[in-house]
mmCIF file of C-alpha atoms in Angstrom:
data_model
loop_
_atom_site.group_PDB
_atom_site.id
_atom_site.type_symbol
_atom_site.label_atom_id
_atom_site.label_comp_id
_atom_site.label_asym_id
_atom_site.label_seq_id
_atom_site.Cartn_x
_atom_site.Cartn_y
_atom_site.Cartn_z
ATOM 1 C CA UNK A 1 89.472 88.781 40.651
ATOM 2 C CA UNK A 2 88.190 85.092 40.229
ATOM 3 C CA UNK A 3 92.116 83.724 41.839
ATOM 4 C CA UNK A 4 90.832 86.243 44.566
ATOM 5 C CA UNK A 5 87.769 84.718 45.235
ATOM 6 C CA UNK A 6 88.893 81.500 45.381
ATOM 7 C CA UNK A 7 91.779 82.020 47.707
ATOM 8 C CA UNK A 8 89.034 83.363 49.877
ATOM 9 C CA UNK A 9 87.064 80.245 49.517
ATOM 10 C CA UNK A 10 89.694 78.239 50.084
ATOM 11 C CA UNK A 11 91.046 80.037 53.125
ATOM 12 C CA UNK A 12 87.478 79.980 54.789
ATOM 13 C CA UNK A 13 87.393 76.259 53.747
ATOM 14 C CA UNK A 14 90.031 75.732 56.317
ATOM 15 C CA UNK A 15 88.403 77.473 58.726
ATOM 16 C CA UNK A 16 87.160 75.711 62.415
ATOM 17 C CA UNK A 17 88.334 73.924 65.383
ATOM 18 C CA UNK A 18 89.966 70.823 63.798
ATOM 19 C CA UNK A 19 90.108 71.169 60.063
ATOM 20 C CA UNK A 20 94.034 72.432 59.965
ATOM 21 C CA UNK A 21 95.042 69.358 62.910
ATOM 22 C CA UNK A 22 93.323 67.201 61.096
ATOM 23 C CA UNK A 23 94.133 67.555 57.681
ATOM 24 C CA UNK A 24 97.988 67.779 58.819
ATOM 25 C CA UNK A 25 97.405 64.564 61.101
ATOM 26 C CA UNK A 26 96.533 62.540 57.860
ATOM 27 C CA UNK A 27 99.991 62.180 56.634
ATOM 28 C CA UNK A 28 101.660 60.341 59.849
ATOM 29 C CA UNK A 29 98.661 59.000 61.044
ATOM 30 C CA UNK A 30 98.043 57.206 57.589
ATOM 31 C CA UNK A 31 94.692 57.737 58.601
ATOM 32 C CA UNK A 32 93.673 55.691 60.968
ATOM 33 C CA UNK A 33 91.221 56.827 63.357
ATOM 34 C CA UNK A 34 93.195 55.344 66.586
ATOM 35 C CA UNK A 35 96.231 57.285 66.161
ATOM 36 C CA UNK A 36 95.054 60.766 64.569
ATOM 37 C CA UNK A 37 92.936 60.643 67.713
ATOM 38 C CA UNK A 38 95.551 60.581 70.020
ATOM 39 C CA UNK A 39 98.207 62.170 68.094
ATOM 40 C CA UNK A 40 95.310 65.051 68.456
ATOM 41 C CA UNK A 41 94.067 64.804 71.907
ATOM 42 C CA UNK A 42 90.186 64.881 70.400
ATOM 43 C CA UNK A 43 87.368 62.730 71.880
ATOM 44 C CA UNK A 44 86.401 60.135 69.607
ATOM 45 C CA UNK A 45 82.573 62.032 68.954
ATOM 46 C CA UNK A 46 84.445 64.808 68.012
ATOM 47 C CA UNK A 47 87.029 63.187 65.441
ATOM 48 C CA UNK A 48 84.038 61.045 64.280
ATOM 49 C CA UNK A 49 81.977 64.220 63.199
ATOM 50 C CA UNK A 50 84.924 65.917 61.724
ATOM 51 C CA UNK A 51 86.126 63.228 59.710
ATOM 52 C CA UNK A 52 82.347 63.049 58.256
ATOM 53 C CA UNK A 53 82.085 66.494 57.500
ATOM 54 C CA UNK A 54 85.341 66.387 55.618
ATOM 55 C CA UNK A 55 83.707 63.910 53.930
ATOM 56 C CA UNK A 56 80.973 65.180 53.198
ATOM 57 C CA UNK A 57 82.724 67.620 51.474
ATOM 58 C CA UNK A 58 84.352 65.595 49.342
ATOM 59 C CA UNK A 59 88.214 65.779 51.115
ATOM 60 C CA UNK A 60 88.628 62.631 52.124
ATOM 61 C CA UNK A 61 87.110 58.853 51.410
ATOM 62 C CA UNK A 62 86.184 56.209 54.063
ATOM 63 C CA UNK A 63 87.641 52.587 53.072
ATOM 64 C CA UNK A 64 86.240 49.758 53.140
ATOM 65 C CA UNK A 65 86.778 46.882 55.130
ATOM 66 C CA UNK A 66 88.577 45.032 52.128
ATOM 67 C CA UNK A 67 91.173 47.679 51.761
ATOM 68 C CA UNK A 68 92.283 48.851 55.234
ATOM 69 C CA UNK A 69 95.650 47.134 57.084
ATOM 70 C CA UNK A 70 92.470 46.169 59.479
ATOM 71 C CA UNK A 71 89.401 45.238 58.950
ATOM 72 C CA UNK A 72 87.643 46.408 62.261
ATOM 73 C CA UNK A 73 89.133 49.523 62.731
ATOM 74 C CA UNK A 74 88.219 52.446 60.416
ATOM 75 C CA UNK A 75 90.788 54.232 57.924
ATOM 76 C CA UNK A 76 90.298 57.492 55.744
ATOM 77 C CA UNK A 77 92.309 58.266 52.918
ATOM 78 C CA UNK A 78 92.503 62.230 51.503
ATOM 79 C CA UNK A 79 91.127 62.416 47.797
ATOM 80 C CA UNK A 80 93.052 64.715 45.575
ATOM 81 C CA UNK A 81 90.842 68.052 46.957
ATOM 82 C CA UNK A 82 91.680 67.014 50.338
ATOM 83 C CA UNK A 83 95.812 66.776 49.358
ATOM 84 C CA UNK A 84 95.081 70.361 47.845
ATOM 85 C CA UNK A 85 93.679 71.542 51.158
ATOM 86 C CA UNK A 86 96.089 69.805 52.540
ATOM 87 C CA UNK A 87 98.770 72.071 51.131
ATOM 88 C CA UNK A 88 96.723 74.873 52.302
ATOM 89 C CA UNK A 89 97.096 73.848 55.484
ATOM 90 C CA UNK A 90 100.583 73.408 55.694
ATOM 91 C CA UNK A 91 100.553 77.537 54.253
ATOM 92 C CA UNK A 92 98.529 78.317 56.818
ATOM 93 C CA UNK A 93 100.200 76.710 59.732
ATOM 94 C CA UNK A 94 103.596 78.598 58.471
ATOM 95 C CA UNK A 95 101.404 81.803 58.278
ATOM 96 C CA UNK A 96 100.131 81.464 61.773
ATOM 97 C CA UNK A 97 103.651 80.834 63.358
ATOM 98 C CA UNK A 98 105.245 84.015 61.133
ATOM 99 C CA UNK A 99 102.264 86.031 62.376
ATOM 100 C CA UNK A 100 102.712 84.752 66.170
ATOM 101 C CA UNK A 101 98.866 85.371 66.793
ATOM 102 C CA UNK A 102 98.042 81.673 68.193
ATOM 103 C CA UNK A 103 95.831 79.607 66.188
ATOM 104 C CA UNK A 104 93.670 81.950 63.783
ATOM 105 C CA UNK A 105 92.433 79.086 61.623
ATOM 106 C CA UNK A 106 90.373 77.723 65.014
ATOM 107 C CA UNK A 107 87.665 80.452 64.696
ATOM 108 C CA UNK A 108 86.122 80.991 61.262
ATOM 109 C CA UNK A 109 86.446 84.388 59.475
ATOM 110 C CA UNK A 110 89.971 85.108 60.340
ATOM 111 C CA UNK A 111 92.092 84.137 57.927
ATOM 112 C CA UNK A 112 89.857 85.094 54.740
ATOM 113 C CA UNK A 113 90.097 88.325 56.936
ATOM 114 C CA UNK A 114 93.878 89.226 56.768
ATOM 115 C CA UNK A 115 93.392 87.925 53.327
ATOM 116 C CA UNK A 116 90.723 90.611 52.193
ATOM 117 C CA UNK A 117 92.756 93.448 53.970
ATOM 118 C CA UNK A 118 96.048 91.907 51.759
ATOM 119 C CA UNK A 119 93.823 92.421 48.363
ATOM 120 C CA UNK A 120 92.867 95.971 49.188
ATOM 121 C CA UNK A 121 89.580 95.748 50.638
ATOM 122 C CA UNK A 122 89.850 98.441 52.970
ATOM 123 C CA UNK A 123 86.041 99.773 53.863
ATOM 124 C CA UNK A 124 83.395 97.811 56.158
ATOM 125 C CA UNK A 125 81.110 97.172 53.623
ATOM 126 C CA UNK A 126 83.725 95.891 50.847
ATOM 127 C CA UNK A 127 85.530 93.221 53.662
ATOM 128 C CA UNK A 128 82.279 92.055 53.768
ATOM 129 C CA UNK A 129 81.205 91.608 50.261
ATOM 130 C CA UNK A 130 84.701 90.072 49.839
ATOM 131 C CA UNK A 131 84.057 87.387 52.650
ATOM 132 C CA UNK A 132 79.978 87.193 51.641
ATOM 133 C CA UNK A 133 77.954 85.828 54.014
ATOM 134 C CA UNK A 134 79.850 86.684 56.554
ATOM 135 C CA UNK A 135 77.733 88.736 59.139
ATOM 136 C CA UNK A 136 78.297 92.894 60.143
ATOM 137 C CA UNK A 137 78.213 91.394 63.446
ATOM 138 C CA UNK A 138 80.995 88.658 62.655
ATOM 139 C CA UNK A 139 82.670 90.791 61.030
ATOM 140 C CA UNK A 140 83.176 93.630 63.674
ATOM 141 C CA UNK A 141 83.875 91.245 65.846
ATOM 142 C CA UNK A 142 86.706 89.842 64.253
ATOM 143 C CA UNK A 143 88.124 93.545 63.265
ATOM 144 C CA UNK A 144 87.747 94.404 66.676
ATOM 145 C CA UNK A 145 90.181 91.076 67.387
ATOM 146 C CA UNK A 146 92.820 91.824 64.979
ATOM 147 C CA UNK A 147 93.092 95.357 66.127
ATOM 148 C CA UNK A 148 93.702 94.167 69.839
ATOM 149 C CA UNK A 149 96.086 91.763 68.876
ATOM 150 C CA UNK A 150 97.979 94.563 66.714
ATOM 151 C CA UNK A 151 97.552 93.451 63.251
ATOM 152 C CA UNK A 152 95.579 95.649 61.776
ATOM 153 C CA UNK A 153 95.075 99.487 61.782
ATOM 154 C CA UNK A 154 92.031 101.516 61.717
ATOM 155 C CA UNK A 155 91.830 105.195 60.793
ATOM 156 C CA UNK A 156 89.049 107.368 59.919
ATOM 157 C CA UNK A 157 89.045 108.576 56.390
ATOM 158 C CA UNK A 158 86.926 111.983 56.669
ATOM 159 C CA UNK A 159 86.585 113.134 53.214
ATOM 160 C CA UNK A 160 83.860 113.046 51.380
ATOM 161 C CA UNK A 161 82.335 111.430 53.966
ATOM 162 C CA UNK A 162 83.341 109.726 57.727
ATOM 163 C CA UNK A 163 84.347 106.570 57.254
ATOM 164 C CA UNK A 164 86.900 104.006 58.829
ATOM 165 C CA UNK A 165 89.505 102.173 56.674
ATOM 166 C CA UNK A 166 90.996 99.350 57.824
ATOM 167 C CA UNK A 167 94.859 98.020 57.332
ATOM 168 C CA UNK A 168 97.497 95.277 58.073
ATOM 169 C CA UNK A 169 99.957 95.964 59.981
ATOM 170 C CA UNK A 170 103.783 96.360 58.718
ATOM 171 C CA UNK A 171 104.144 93.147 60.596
ATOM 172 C CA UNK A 172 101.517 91.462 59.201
ATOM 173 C CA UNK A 173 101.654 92.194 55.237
ATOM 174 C CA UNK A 174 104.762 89.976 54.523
ATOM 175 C CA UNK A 175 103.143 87.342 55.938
ATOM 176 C CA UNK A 176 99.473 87.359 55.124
ATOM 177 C CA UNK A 177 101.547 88.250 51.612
ATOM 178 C CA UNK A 178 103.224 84.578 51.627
ATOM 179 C CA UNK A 179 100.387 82.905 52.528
ATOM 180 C CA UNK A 180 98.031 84.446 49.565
ATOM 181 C CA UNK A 181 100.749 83.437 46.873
ATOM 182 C CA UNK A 182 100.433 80.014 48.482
ATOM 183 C CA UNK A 183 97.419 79.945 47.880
ATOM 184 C CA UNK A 184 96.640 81.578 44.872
ATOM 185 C CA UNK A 185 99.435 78.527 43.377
ATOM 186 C CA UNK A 186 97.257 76.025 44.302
ATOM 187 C CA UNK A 187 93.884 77.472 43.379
#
């Protein structure tokens, strides 16, 4: 239950706009800000405040002047969390091409999502105590998504009292399957 949890966290950690690009720019872009910005096509504002909430969060360390190839321009180097997360998002990327859905790791929710369904969590109300504090409202919304683009199934489960149940898809499970090993050997 605890691996669980933390493949949750750490799928949800990788969750937004730029955190996969990024993360995977690192390597060839050594981390330098010039070329991870346009190896990424990102406005500098927006690089800026990513790079600072990753770390923030303790992925990745600024140098100083003293240790970068130059001293004017600004260089980040991943600490050890942000080479694990790093790994995660190498998973993930493979996950999102096997699943051919686009980009799920650009909106958050979504991947802890697929996740929860793989562990069994099959009723409204348990998805969302898995993925706590995500909101009912999130939450439908991004059921409602998956079930447009075909991954999941609902069905109504009438006995012993109306309810909806929610499933991957055949197409999905091997997948979303892979990707929670991956993670659960790095957690």
């Amino acid at each position: 239950m605890k691996t669980q949890k933390t493949v949750l966290q750490l799928a949800q950690a990788l969750s937004g706009q730029w955190t996969v690009p990024l993360l995977l720019a690192m390597g060839p872009a050594r981390g330098r800000f010039s070329p991870m910005q346009k190896a990424l096509g990102i406005t500098p504002a927006r690089l800026s405040d990513n790079l600072w909430r990753l770390e923030a969060n303790g992925l990745l360390v600024r140098l100083s002047p003293e240790e970068r190839r130059h001293p004017a321009l600004p260089e980040y180097l991943l600490t050890e969390q942000g080479e694990q997360l790093r790994e995660a998002a190498r998973a993930m990327q493979l996950t999102e091409q096997r699943l051919g859905l686009g980009r799920l790791s650009a909106q958050a929710w979504n991947m802890p999502l697929l996740l929860a369904l793989h562990y069994g969590h099959e009723r409204f109300q348990q998805i969302g105590k898995a993925l706590d504090p995500v909101t009912p409202r999130m939450l439908s919304a991004r059921l409602e998504s998956f079930q447009q683009l075909g991954a999941i199934h609902k069905a109504l489960e009438p006995e012993p009292r109306p309810t909806f149940l929610y499933h991957l898809q055949a197409t999905a499970r091997a997948p979303v399957g892979q990707f929670a090993m991956d993670l659960e050997s790095l957690a």
